[in-house]
Amino acid sequence: MSGNTITTIDQSATSAAGISVSASPATAPAEAGARRMPLALSRAARELDLKRGEFDLAVQLGCVRTIPDEGGGGRRVSRTEIDRVRSEGGYPEALRDRVKAVGTREGAALMEVTTARFTRLARLGLVVPVKFYLNRYRAVVWLYLAEELRQFAADKDNARLLSGRTPEGLRDQLDEGLDLRPRNWRGRHMGFLLRQTEDPWERAAVVASLLDPVEVAEIVRDPYERAHLNRCRPERASHGAPDSPAAHTASRIMTAQDADEISWLRADLGQLLAEARDLRPAPRPAPRASQPKVPRPGPAVGPPNRPATEGPERPRRLLGWLRRKNP
């Protein structure tokens, strides 16, 4: 061949042969930067081989750390965090075990007790639910961390609660209708949310989200502060269509009911509000620029009007007489 012949390379053939063709210098840094960009939560769950529910629990429990999105699009996960989680021993089985949530039947089997006894332990607040959902019959289904249930059953101090008769004092509380599952879930959920932020206004909004709006209005008198808290409120998981029976049931679970719990949350809200106000005031609409007042034109000033019946002014008598004497 002559020296002027141009040889082309078939990239598909080189790929099949295992020969890599390097990217151009202009595209390589851009691709490297894209690979290090923080990931959306759904993408991070796939990267960690977790179902979305498992991933959400991993975030809430602090197993996976998130960062705020600089563009205001919620939370994200850095590539460094993905690499850290993957490098932990026993990944991914160990991570899945830490976030495994079970219902009453499976939880009772783990603790080797009857479902009735397990329910009594949960109502007494001795085992704390980590999440809940409503089934097709609109019944509340509580879920518990399997790891915590195994630890509770392995503790020798709890042996008397796992067999035999329930102690009399606890039995009396159950007879009175005690059920701490909703309250314990709210406390745990609030802790999850507070760990996600350091901003005082957002922290105050977390506490306000567990109170009835009437309670919030009694503490936060300023309408602009209430509006700002509403904007900062964490998004609630949906349970059925709005205003449906399922949604009302979920709303009752998510809202404080006991008097002492309400009092405690009100005190926390007041303290967090004071901290937020010291940091920065709630945003307010800009005041309107005052327009200069233009004076209205008044009535024209002139000689007083004569009555319509009055004729032209007559000369005085003496002046008229003199004019007649001097022609």
mmCIF file of N, CA and C in Angstrom, residues 130-259:
data_model
loop_
_atom_site.group_PDB
_atom_site.id
_atom_site.type_symbol
_atom_site.label_atom_id
_atom_site.label_comp_id
_atom_site.label_asym_id
_atom_site.label_seq_id
_atom_site.Cartn_x
_atom_site.Cartn_y
_atom_site.Cartn_z
ATOM 1 N N VAL A 130 -40.915 -0.821 64.006
ATOM 2 C CA VAL A 130 -40.059 0.036 63.204
ATOM 3 C C VAL A 130 -40.831 0.656 62.037
ATOM 4 N N LYS A 131 -41.948 0.054 61.648
ATOM 5 C CA LYS A 131 -42.789 0.595 60.592
ATOM 6 C C LYS A 131 -44.159 -0.067 60.667
ATOM 7 N N PHE A 132 -45.093 0.424 59.865
ATOM 8 C CA PHE A 132 -46.430 -0.166 59.832
ATOM 9 C C PHE A 132 -47.018 0.034 58.445
ATOM 10 N N TYR A 133 -48.035 -0.735 58.161
ATOM 11 C CA TYR A 133 -48.825 -0.529 56.950
ATOM 12 C C TYR A 133 -50.233 -1.019 57.213
ATOM 13 N N LEU A 134 -51.149 -0.663 56.336
ATOM 14 C CA LEU A 134 -52.537 -1.092 56.456
ATOM 15 C C LEU A 134 -52.819 -2.138 55.383
ATOM 16 N N ASN A 135 -53.369 -3.275 55.802
ATOM 17 C CA ASN A 135 -53.658 -4.319 54.835
ATOM 18 C C ASN A 135 -54.971 -4.018 54.111
ATOM 19 N N ARG A 136 -55.423 -4.945 53.282
ATOM 20 C CA ARG A 136 -56.601 -4.676 52.470
ATOM 21 C C ARG A 136 -57.880 -4.578 53.295
ATOM 22 N N TYR A 137 -57.825 -5.043 54.535
ATOM 23 C CA TYR A 137 -58.970 -4.910 55.438
ATOM 24 C C TYR A 137 -58.853 -3.661 56.314
ATOM 25 N N ARG A 138 -57.885 -2.805 55.998
ATOM 26 C CA ARG A 138 -57.604 -1.570 56.741
ATOM 27 C C ARG A 138 -57.181 -1.843 58.182
ATOM 28 N N ALA A 139 -56.659 -3.030 58.405
ATOM 29 C CA ALA A 139 -56.105 -3.356 59.721
ATOM 30 C C ALA A 139 -54.629 -2.950 59.754
ATOM 31 N N VAL A 140 -54.190 -2.443 60.900
ATOM 32 C CA VAL A 140 -52.804 -1.996 61.042
ATOM 33 C C VAL A 140 -51.905 -3.208 61.253
ATOM 34 N N VAL A 141 -50.863 -3.302 60.448
ATOM 35 C CA VAL A 141 -49.875 -4.375 60.559
ATOM 36 C C VAL A 141 -48.560 -3.742 61.001
ATOM 37 N N TRP A 142 -48.088 -4.130 62.175
ATOM 38 C CA TRP A 142 -46.850 -3.588 62.719
ATOM 39 C C TRP A 142 -45.689 -4.505 62.346
ATOM 40 N N LEU A 143 -44.549 -3.881 62.029
ATOM 41 C CA LEU A 143 -43.339 -4.630 61.676
ATOM 42 C C LEU A 143 -42.232 -4.279 62.660
ATOM 43 N N TYR A 144 -41.389 -5.268 62.949
ATOM 44 C CA TYR A 144 -40.331 -5.132 63.952
ATOM 45 C C TYR A 144 -39.010 -5.595 63.350
ATOM 46 N N LEU A 145 -37.920 -5.041 63.852
ATOM 47 C CA LEU A 145 -36.604 -5.460 63.380
ATOM 48 C C LEU A 145 -36.290 -6.848 63.933
ATOM 49 N N ALA A 146 -35.998 -7.770 63.046
ATOM 50 C CA ALA A 146 -35.705 -9.143 63.470
ATOM 51 C C ALA A 146 -34.482 -9.178 64.379
ATOM 52 N N GLU A 147 -33.502 -8.344 64.102
ATOM 53 C CA GLU A 147 -32.291 -8.330 64.915
ATOM 54 C C GLU A 147 -32.603 -7.924 66.355
ATOM 55 N N GLU A 148 -33.482 -6.939 66.540
ATOM 56 C CA GLU A 148 -33.840 -6.513 67.895
ATOM 57 C C GLU A 148 -34.620 -7.596 68.633
ATOM 58 N N LEU A 149 -35.477 -8.308 67.928
ATOM 59 C CA LEU A 149 -36.237 -9.376 68.576
ATOM 60 C C LEU A 149 -35.317 -10.501 69.039
ATOM 61 N N ARG A 150 -34.326 -10.840 68.235
ATOM 62 C CA ARG A 150 -33.375 -11.883 68.651
ATOM 63 C C ARG A 150 -32.584 -11.435 69.877
ATOM 64 N N GLN A 151 -32.203 -10.154 69.908
ATOM 65 C CA GLN A 151 -31.464 -9.644 71.067
ATOM 66 C C GLN A 151 -32.334 -9.662 72.312
ATOM 67 N N PHE A 152 -33.610 -9.308 72.170
ATOM 68 C CA PHE A 152 -34.507 -9.313 73.321
ATOM 69 C C PHE A 152 -34.667 -10.731 73.866
ATOM 70 N N ALA A 153 -34.841 -11.696 72.982
ATOM 71 C CA ALA A 153 -35.020 -13.080 73.429
ATOM 72 C C ALA A 153 -33.753 -13.646 74.047
ATOM 73 N N ALA A 154 -32.580 -13.175 73.601
ATOM 74 C CA ALA A 154 -31.318 -13.697 74.120
ATOM 75 C C ALA A 154 -30.949 -13.100 75.474
ATOM 76 N N ASP A 155 -31.571 -11.991 75.865
ATOM 77 C CA ASP A 155 -31.261 -11.343 77.136
ATOM 78 C C ASP A 155 -31.878 -12.152 78.283
ATOM 79 N N LYS A 156 -31.068 -12.596 79.224
ATOM 80 C CA LYS A 156 -31.550 -13.429 80.328
ATOM 81 C C LYS A 156 -32.526 -12.677 81.231
ATOM 82 N N ASP A 157 -32.402 -11.352 81.280
ATOM 83 C CA ASP A 157 -33.311 -10.582 82.125
ATOM 84 C C ASP A 157 -34.750 -10.622 81.612
ATOM 85 N N ASN A 158 -34.925 -10.989 80.367
ATOM 86 C CA ASN A 158 -36.266 -11.024 79.787
ATOM 87 C C ASN A 158 -36.886 -12.420 79.815
ATOM 88 N N ALA A 159 -36.187 -13.369 80.416
ATOM 89 C CA ALA A 159 -36.681 -14.760 80.394
ATOM 90 C C ALA A 159 -38.049 -14.880 81.063
ATOM 91 N N ARG A 160 -38.290 -14.148 82.156
ATOM 92 C CA ARG A 160 -39.561 -14.259 82.884
ATOM 93 C C ARG A 160 -40.719 -13.709 82.065
ATOM 94 N N LEU A 161 -40.420 -12.863 81.040
ATOM 95 C CA LEU A 161 -41.472 -12.300 80.209
ATOM 96 C C LEU A 161 -41.837 -13.208 79.041
ATOM 97 N N LEU A 162 -40.966 -14.183 78.766
ATOM 98 C CA LEU A 162 -41.174 -15.043 77.609
ATOM 99 C C LEU A 162 -41.904 -16.331 77.956
ATOM 100 N N SER A 163 -42.087 -16.600 79.219
ATOM 101 C CA SER A 163 -42.794 -17.820 79.627
ATOM 102 C C SER A 163 -43.518 -17.549 80.945
ATOM 103 N N GLY A 164 -44.486 -18.385 81.242
ATOM 104 C CA GLY A 164 -45.235 -18.213 82.478
ATOM 105 C C GLY A 164 -46.240 -17.084 82.383
ATOM 106 N N ARG A 165 -46.812 -16.713 83.503
ATOM 107 C CA ARG A 165 -47.824 -15.668 83.557
ATOM 108 C C ARG A 165 -47.179 -14.288 83.475
ATOM 109 N N THR A 166 -47.890 -13.384 82.824
ATOM 110 C CA THR A 166 -47.425 -12.008 82.755
ATOM 111 C C THR A 166 -47.493 -11.399 84.156
ATOM 112 N N PRO A 167 -46.441 -10.685 84.600
ATOM 113 C CA PRO A 167 -46.484 -10.070 85.932
ATOM 114 C C PRO A 167 -47.756 -9.255 86.148
ATOM 115 N N GLU A 168 -48.223 -9.226 87.396
ATOM 116 C CA GLU A 168 -49.530 -8.654 87.707
ATOM 117 C C GLU A 168 -49.639 -7.197 87.303
ATOM 118 N N GLY A 169 -48.597 -6.395 87.596
ATOM 119 C CA GLY A 169 -48.664 -4.976 87.251
ATOM 120 C C GLY A 169 -48.817 -4.755 85.753
ATOM 121 N N LEU A 170 -48.099 -5.532 84.968
ATOM 122 C CA LEU A 170 -48.208 -5.413 83.513
ATOM 123 C C LEU A 170 -49.558 -5.916 83.023
ATOM 124 N N ARG A 171 -50.052 -6.957 83.663
ATOM 125 C CA ARG A 171 -51.347 -7.500 83.257
ATOM 126 C C ARG A 171 -52.463 -6.491 83.518
ATOM 127 N N ASP A 172 -52.360 -5.750 84.613
ATOM 128 C CA ASP A 172 -53.364 -4.725 84.899
ATOM 129 C C ASP A 172 -53.364 -3.629 83.835
ATOM 130 N N GLN A 173 -52.180 -3.238 83.367
ATOM 131 C CA GLN A 173 -52.104 -2.211 82.320
ATOM 132 C C GLN A 173 -52.745 -2.701 81.029
ATOM 133 N N LEU A 174 -52.515 -3.961 80.703
ATOM 134 C CA LEU A 174 -53.126 -4.510 79.496
ATOM 135 C C LEU A 174 -54.638 -4.542 79.621
ATOM 136 N N ASP A 175 -55.143 -4.878 80.818
ATOM 137 C CA ASP A 175 -56.587 -4.920 81.023
ATOM 138 C C ASP A 175 -57.211 -3.540 80.876
ATOM 139 N N GLU A 176 -56.443 -2.506 81.182
ATOM 140 C CA GLU A 176 -56.939 -1.133 81.044
ATOM 141 C C GLU A 176 -56.859 -0.621 79.608
ATOM 142 N N GLY A 177 -56.360 -1.453 78.696
ATOM 143 C CA GLY A 177 -56.319 -1.073 77.286
ATOM 144 C C GLY A 177 -55.018 -0.430 76.841
ATOM 145 N N LEU A 178 -53.950 -0.570 77.604
ATOM 146 C CA LEU A 178 -52.678 0.035 77.229
ATOM 147 C C LEU A 178 -52.188 -0.536 75.898
ATOM 148 N N ASP A 179 -51.773 0.352 74.993
ATOM 149 C CA ASP A 179 -51.165 -0.049 73.722
ATOM 150 C C ASP A 179 -50.157 1.024 73.322
ATOM 151 N N LEU A 180 -48.895 0.747 73.564
ATOM 152 C CA LEU A 180 -47.833 1.720 73.315
ATOM 153 C C LEU A 180 -47.239 1.607 71.921
ATOM 154 N N ARG A 181 -47.780 0.749 71.081
ATOM 155 C CA ARG A 181 -47.190 0.587 69.747
ATOM 156 C C ARG A 181 -47.222 1.877 68.925
ATOM 157 N N PRO A 182 -48.362 2.578 68.815
ATOM 158 C CA PRO A 182 -48.339 3.824 68.038
ATOM 159 C C PRO A 182 -47.393 4.868 68.618
ATOM 160 N N ARG A 183 -47.437 5.032 69.934
ATOM 161 C CA ARG A 183 -46.586 6.051 70.554
ATOM 162 C C ARG A 183 -45.104 5.715 70.387
ATOM 163 N N ASN A 184 -44.741 4.474 70.579
ATOM 164 C CA ASN A 184 -43.343 4.087 70.418
ATOM 165 C C ASN A 184 -42.891 4.229 68.977
ATOM 166 N N TRP A 185 -43.788 3.914 68.041
ATOM 167 C CA TRP A 185 -43.419 4.122 66.634
ATOM 168 C C TRP A 185 -43.182 5.608 66.361
ATOM 169 N N ARG A 186 -44.052 6.492 66.888
ATOM 170 C CA ARG A 186 -43.875 7.927 66.660
ATOM 171 C C ARG A 186 -42.540 8.413 67.215
ATOM 172 N N GLY A 187 -42.203 7.966 68.415
ATOM 173 C CA GLY A 187 -40.932 8.385 68.995
ATOM 174 C C GLY A 187 -39.750 7.918 68.163
ATOM 175 N N ARG A 188 -39.829 6.695 67.694
ATOM 176 C CA ARG A 188 -38.737 6.163 66.878
ATOM 177 C C ARG A 188 -38.661 6.881 65.536
ATOM 178 N N HIS A 189 -39.818 7.113 64.937
ATOM 179 C CA HIS A 189 -39.859 7.790 63.643
ATOM 180 C C HIS A 189 -39.330 9.213 63.754
ATOM 181 N N MET A 190 -39.674 9.916 64.838
ATOM 182 C CA MET A 190 -39.166 11.265 65.027
ATOM 183 C C MET A 190 -37.649 11.254 65.143
ATOM 184 N N GLY A 191 -37.105 10.265 65.844
ATOM 185 C CA GLY A 191 -35.652 10.161 65.936
ATOM 186 C C GLY A 191 -35.011 9.954 64.585
ATOM 187 N N PHE A 192 -35.632 9.129 63.732
ATOM 188 C CA PHE A 192 -35.109 8.927 62.384
ATOM 189 C C PHE A 192 -35.045 10.253 61.631
ATOM 190 N N LEU A 193 -36.132 11.022 61.694
ATOM 191 C CA LEU A 193 -36.216 12.265 60.935
ATOM 192 C C LEU A 193 -35.249 13.328 61.460
ATOM 193 N N LEU A 194 -35.107 13.406 62.778
ATOM 194 C CA LEU A 194 -34.217 14.416 63.349
ATOM 195 C C LEU A 194 -32.759 14.148 62.995
ATOM 196 N N ARG A 195 -32.416 12.885 62.810
ATOM 197 C CA ARG A 195 -31.031 12.578 62.434
ATOM 198 C C ARG A 195 -30.700 12.986 61.006
ATOM 199 N N GLN A 196 -31.723 13.296 60.210
ATOM 200 C CA GLN A 196 -31.498 13.641 58.817
ATOM 201 C C GLN A 196 -31.191 15.128 58.612
ATOM 202 N N THR A 197 -31.330 15.939 59.650
ATOM 203 C CA THR A 197 -31.149 17.373 59.451
ATOM 204 C C THR A 197 -30.556 18.018 60.693
ATOM 205 N N GLU A 198 -29.852 19.125 60.479
ATOM 206 C CA GLU A 198 -29.339 19.945 61.569
ATOM 207 C C GLU A 198 -29.960 21.336 61.556
ATOM 208 N N ASP A 199 -30.803 21.621 60.571
ATOM 209 C CA ASP A 199 -31.413 22.937 60.464
ATOM 210 C C ASP A 199 -32.503 23.087 61.526
ATOM 211 N N PRO A 200 -32.469 24.138 62.353
ATOM 212 C CA PRO A 200 -33.465 24.272 63.423
ATOM 213 C C PRO A 200 -34.897 24.366 62.918
ATOM 214 N N TRP A 201 -35.133 25.060 61.804
ATOM 215 C CA TRP A 201 -36.497 25.154 61.286
ATOM 216 C C TRP A 201 -36.996 23.787 60.834
ATOM 217 N N GLU A 202 -36.146 22.995 60.186
ATOM 218 C CA GLU A 202 -36.564 21.663 59.755
ATOM 219 C C GLU A 202 -36.766 20.737 60.947
ATOM 220 N N ARG A 203 -35.946 20.894 61.979
ATOM 221 C CA ARG A 203 -36.119 20.072 63.176
ATOM 222 C C ARG A 203 -37.433 20.435 63.886
ATOM 223 N N ALA A 204 -37.731 21.725 63.943
ATOM 224 C CA ALA A 204 -39.009 22.141 64.528
ATOM 225 C C ALA A 204 -40.179 21.600 63.711
ATOM 226 N N ALA A 205 -40.018 21.556 62.393
ATOM 227 C CA ALA A 205 -41.086 21.026 61.536
ATOM 228 C C ALA A 205 -41.304 19.532 61.767
ATOM 229 N N VAL A 206 -40.234 18.806 62.079
ATOM 230 C CA VAL A 206 -40.376 17.381 62.383
ATOM 231 C C VAL A 206 -41.262 17.193 63.609
ATOM 232 N N VAL A 207 -40.995 17.956 64.655
ATOM 233 C CA VAL A 207 -41.804 17.844 65.878
ATOM 234 C C VAL A 207 -43.236 18.285 65.609
ATOM 235 N N ALA A 208 -43.399 19.377 64.857
ATOM 236 C CA ALA A 208 -44.747 19.876 64.561
ATOM 237 C C ALA A 208 -45.552 18.872 63.751
ATOM 238 N N SER A 209 -44.872 18.051 62.939
ATOM 239 C CA SER A 209 -45.590 17.081 62.104
ATOM 240 C C SER A 209 -46.276 15.997 62.925
ATOM 241 N N LEU A 210 -45.885 15.831 64.193
ATOM 242 C CA LEU A 210 -46.502 14.825 65.050
ATOM 243 C C LEU A 210 -47.606 15.403 65.928
ATOM 244 N N LEU A 211 -47.855 16.698 65.819
ATOM 245 C CA LEU A 211 -48.887 17.354 66.619
ATOM 246 C C LEU A 211 -50.080 17.712 65.750
ATOM 247 N N ASP A 212 -51.241 17.781 66.374
ATOM 248 C CA ASP A 212 -52.432 18.253 65.687
ATOM 249 C C ASP A 212 -52.235 19.726 65.287
ATOM 250 N N PRO A 213 -52.734 20.141 64.111
ATOM 251 C CA PRO A 213 -52.563 21.546 63.701
ATOM 252 C C PRO A 213 -53.071 22.548 64.722
ATOM 253 N N VAL A 214 -54.097 22.195 65.487
ATOM 254 C CA VAL A 214 -54.596 23.118 66.521
ATOM 255 C C VAL A 214 -53.532 23.329 67.588
ATOM 256 N N GLU A 215 -52.839 22.270 67.976
ATOM 257 C CA GLU A 215 -51.770 22.388 68.966
ATOM 258 C C GLU A 215 -50.637 23.265 68.433
ATOM 259 N N VAL A 216 -50.303 23.078 67.164
ATOM 260 C CA VAL A 216 -49.229 23.874 66.560
ATOM 261 C C VAL A 216 -49.616 25.346 66.522
ATOM 262 N N ALA A 217 -50.880 25.645 66.169
ATOM 263 C CA ALA A 217 -51.321 27.035 66.078
ATOM 264 C C ALA A 217 -51.283 27.732 67.434
ATOM 265 N N GLU A 218 -51.488 26.983 68.525
ATOM 266 C CA GLU A 218 -51.434 27.591 69.854
ATOM 267 C C GLU A 218 -50.009 27.989 70.229
ATOM 268 N N ILE A 219 -49.019 27.277 69.703
ATOM 269 C CA ILE A 219 -47.626 27.573 70.031
ATOM 270 C C ILE A 219 -47.030 28.562 69.038
ATOM 271 N N VAL A 220 -47.330 28.370 67.767
ATOM 272 C CA VAL A 220 -46.770 29.215 66.702
ATOM 273 C C VAL A 220 -47.855 30.203 66.300
ATOM 274 N N ARG A 221 -47.841 31.369 66.893
ATOM 275 C CA ARG A 221 -48.886 32.358 66.639
ATOM 276 C C ARG A 221 -48.695 33.065 65.302
ATOM 277 N N ASP A 222 -47.453 33.213 64.883
ATOM 278 C CA ASP A 222 -47.155 33.958 63.660
ATOM 279 C C ASP A 222 -47.559 33.123 62.447
ATOM 280 N N PRO A 223 -48.443 33.625 61.577
ATOM 281 C CA PRO A 223 -48.861 32.833 60.408
ATOM 282 C C PRO A 223 -47.723 32.562 59.433
ATOM 283 N N TYR A 224 -46.748 33.487 59.335
ATOM 284 C CA TYR A 224 -45.627 33.265 58.425
ATOM 285 C C TYR A 224 -44.714 32.155 58.953
ATOM 286 N N GLU A 225 -44.567 32.061 60.259
ATOM 287 C CA GLU A 225 -43.784 30.960 60.824
ATOM 288 C C GLU A 225 -44.494 29.625 60.626
ATOM 289 N N ARG A 226 -45.805 29.616 60.781
ATOM 290 C CA ARG A 226 -46.548 28.367 60.541
ATOM 291 C C ARG A 226 -46.427 27.935 59.087
ATOM 292 N N ALA A 227 -46.507 28.893 58.181
ATOM 293 C CA ALA A 227 -46.383 28.560 56.763
ATOM 294 C C ALA A 227 -44.993 28.006 56.453
ATOM 295 N N HIS A 228 -43.970 28.578 57.090
ATOM 296 C CA HIS A 228 -42.604 28.087 56.860
ATOM 297 C C HIS A 228 -42.432 26.681 57.422
ATOM 298 N N LEU A 229 -43.012 26.418 58.581
ATOM 299 C CA LEU A 229 -42.950 25.065 59.147
ATOM 300 C C LEU A 229 -43.652 24.063 58.228
ATOM 301 N N ASN A 230 -44.764 24.464 57.646
ATOM 302 C CA ASN A 230 -45.475 23.567 56.737
ATOM 303 C C ASN A 230 -44.630 23.244 55.513
ATOM 304 N N ARG A 231 -43.879 24.226 55.029
ATOM 305 C CA ARG A 231 -43.010 23.964 53.876
ATOM 306 C C ARG A 231 -41.866 23.023 54.238
ATOM 307 N N CYS A 232 -41.430 23.067 55.489
ATOM 308 C CA CYS A 232 -40.303 22.237 55.929
ATOM 309 C C CYS A 232 -40.741 20.863 56.448
ATOM 310 N N ARG A 233 -42.034 20.630 56.559
ATOM 311 C CA ARG A 233 -42.517 19.367 57.125
ATOM 312 C C ARG A 233 -42.037 18.183 56.300
ATOM 313 N N PRO A 234 -41.608 17.106 56.949
ATOM 314 C CA PRO A 234 -41.247 15.908 56.194
ATOM 315 C C PRO A 234 -42.470 15.304 55.521
ATOM 316 N N GLU A 235 -42.262 14.742 54.365
ATOM 317 C CA GLU A 235 -43.373 14.158 53.620
ATOM 318 C C GLU A 235 -43.831 12.869 54.293
ATOM 319 N N ARG A 236 -45.133 12.751 54.495
ATOM 320 C CA ARG A 236 -45.701 11.554 55.100
ATOM 321 C C ARG A 236 -45.959 10.498 54.030
ATOM 322 N N ALA A 237 -45.761 9.257 54.407
ATOM 323 C CA ALA A 237 -46.083 8.173 53.494
ATOM 324 C C ALA A 237 -47.590 8.113 53.295
ATOM 325 N N SER A 238 -48.001 7.879 52.071
ATOM 326 C CA SER A 238 -49.428 7.827 51.768
ATOM 327 C C SER A 238 -49.993 6.459 52.123
ATOM 328 N N HIS A 239 -51.188 6.463 52.699
ATOM 329 C CA HIS A 239 -51.902 5.231 53.043
ATOM 330 C C HIS A 239 -53.323 5.363 52.515
ATOM 331 N N GLY A 240 -53.499 5.034 51.259
ATOM 332 C CA GLY A 240 -54.818 5.155 50.660
ATOM 333 C C GLY A 240 -55.073 6.557 50.134
ATOM 334 N N ALA A 241 -56.222 6.721 49.498
ATOM 335 C CA ALA A 241 -56.600 8.013 48.945
ATOM 336 C C ALA A 241 -56.843 9.021 50.066
ATOM 337 N N PRO A 242 -56.614 10.306 49.789
ATOM 338 C CA PRO A 242 -56.888 11.325 50.820
ATOM 339 C C PRO A 242 -58.337 11.256 51.297
ATOM 340 N N ASP A 243 -58.522 11.450 52.594
ATOM 341 C CA ASP A 243 -59.837 11.425 53.245
ATOM 342 C C ASP A 243 -60.496 10.048 53.239
ATOM 343 N N SER A 244 -59.742 9.020 52.862
ATOM 344 C CA SER A 244 -60.287 7.665 52.928
ATOM 345 C C SER A 244 -60.168 7.147 54.357
ATOM 346 N N PRO A 245 -60.924 6.103 54.721
ATOM 347 C CA PRO A 245 -60.788 5.544 56.075
ATOM 348 C C PRO A 245 -59.364 5.105 56.396
ATOM 349 N N ALA A 246 -58.666 4.541 55.407
ATOM 350 C CA ALA A 246 -57.284 4.125 55.642
ATOM 351 C C ALA A 246 -56.396 5.330 55.937
ATOM 352 N N ALA A 247 -56.590 6.420 55.190
ATOM 353 C CA ALA A 247 -55.789 7.622 55.424
ATOM 354 C C ALA A 247 -56.055 8.202 56.806
ATOM 355 N N HIS A 248 -57.307 8.182 57.250
ATOM 356 C CA HIS A 248 -57.638 8.692 58.587
ATOM 357 C C HIS A 248 -57.008 7.813 59.677
ATOM 358 N N THR A 249 -57.018 6.506 59.466
ATOM 359 C CA THR A 249 -56.396 5.610 60.445
ATOM 360 C C THR A 249 -54.896 5.880 60.549
ATOM 361 N N ALA A 250 -54.238 6.020 59.392
ATOM 362 C CA ALA A 250 -52.800 6.305 59.396
ATOM 363 C C ALA A 250 -52.517 7.659 60.037
ATOM 364 N N SER A 251 -53.372 8.647 59.786
ATOM 365 C CA SER A 251 -53.157 9.972 60.363
ATOM 366 C C SER A 251 -53.239 9.926 61.882
ATOM 367 N N ARG A 252 -54.151 9.128 62.430
ATOM 368 C CA ARG A 252 -54.246 8.999 63.896
ATOM 369 C C ARG A 252 -52.970 8.376 64.463
ATOM 370 N N ILE A 253 -52.407 7.416 63.761
ATOM 371 C CA ILE A 253 -51.174 6.791 64.244
ATOM 372 C C ILE A 253 -50.023 7.794 64.218
ATOM 373 N N MET A 254 -50.007 8.667 63.217
ATOM 374 C CA MET A 254 -48.907 9.615 63.048
ATOM 375 C C MET A 254 -49.050 10.865 63.898
ATOM 376 N N THR A 255 -50.146 11.004 64.631
ATOM 377 C CA THR A 255 -50.390 12.203 65.430
ATOM 378 C C THR A 255 -50.445 11.832 66.905
ATOM 379 N N ALA A 256 -49.756 12.609 67.738
ATOM 380 C CA ALA A 256 -49.714 12.336 69.181
ATOM 381 C C ALA A 256 -51.119 12.364 69.762
ATOM 382 N N GLN A 257 -51.399 11.401 70.664
ATOM 383 C CA GLN A 257 -52.731 11.255 71.241
ATOM 384 C C GLN A 257 -52.732 11.439 72.755
ATOM 385 N N ASP A 258 -51.704 10.946 73.435
ATOM 386 C CA ASP A 258 -51.682 10.984 74.897
ATOM 387 C C ASP A 258 -51.330 12.383 75.393
ATOM 388 N N ALA A 259 -51.936 12.759 76.518
ATOM 389 C CA ALA A 259 -51.737 14.114 77.044
ATOM 390 C C ALA A 259 -50.274 14.380 77.387
#
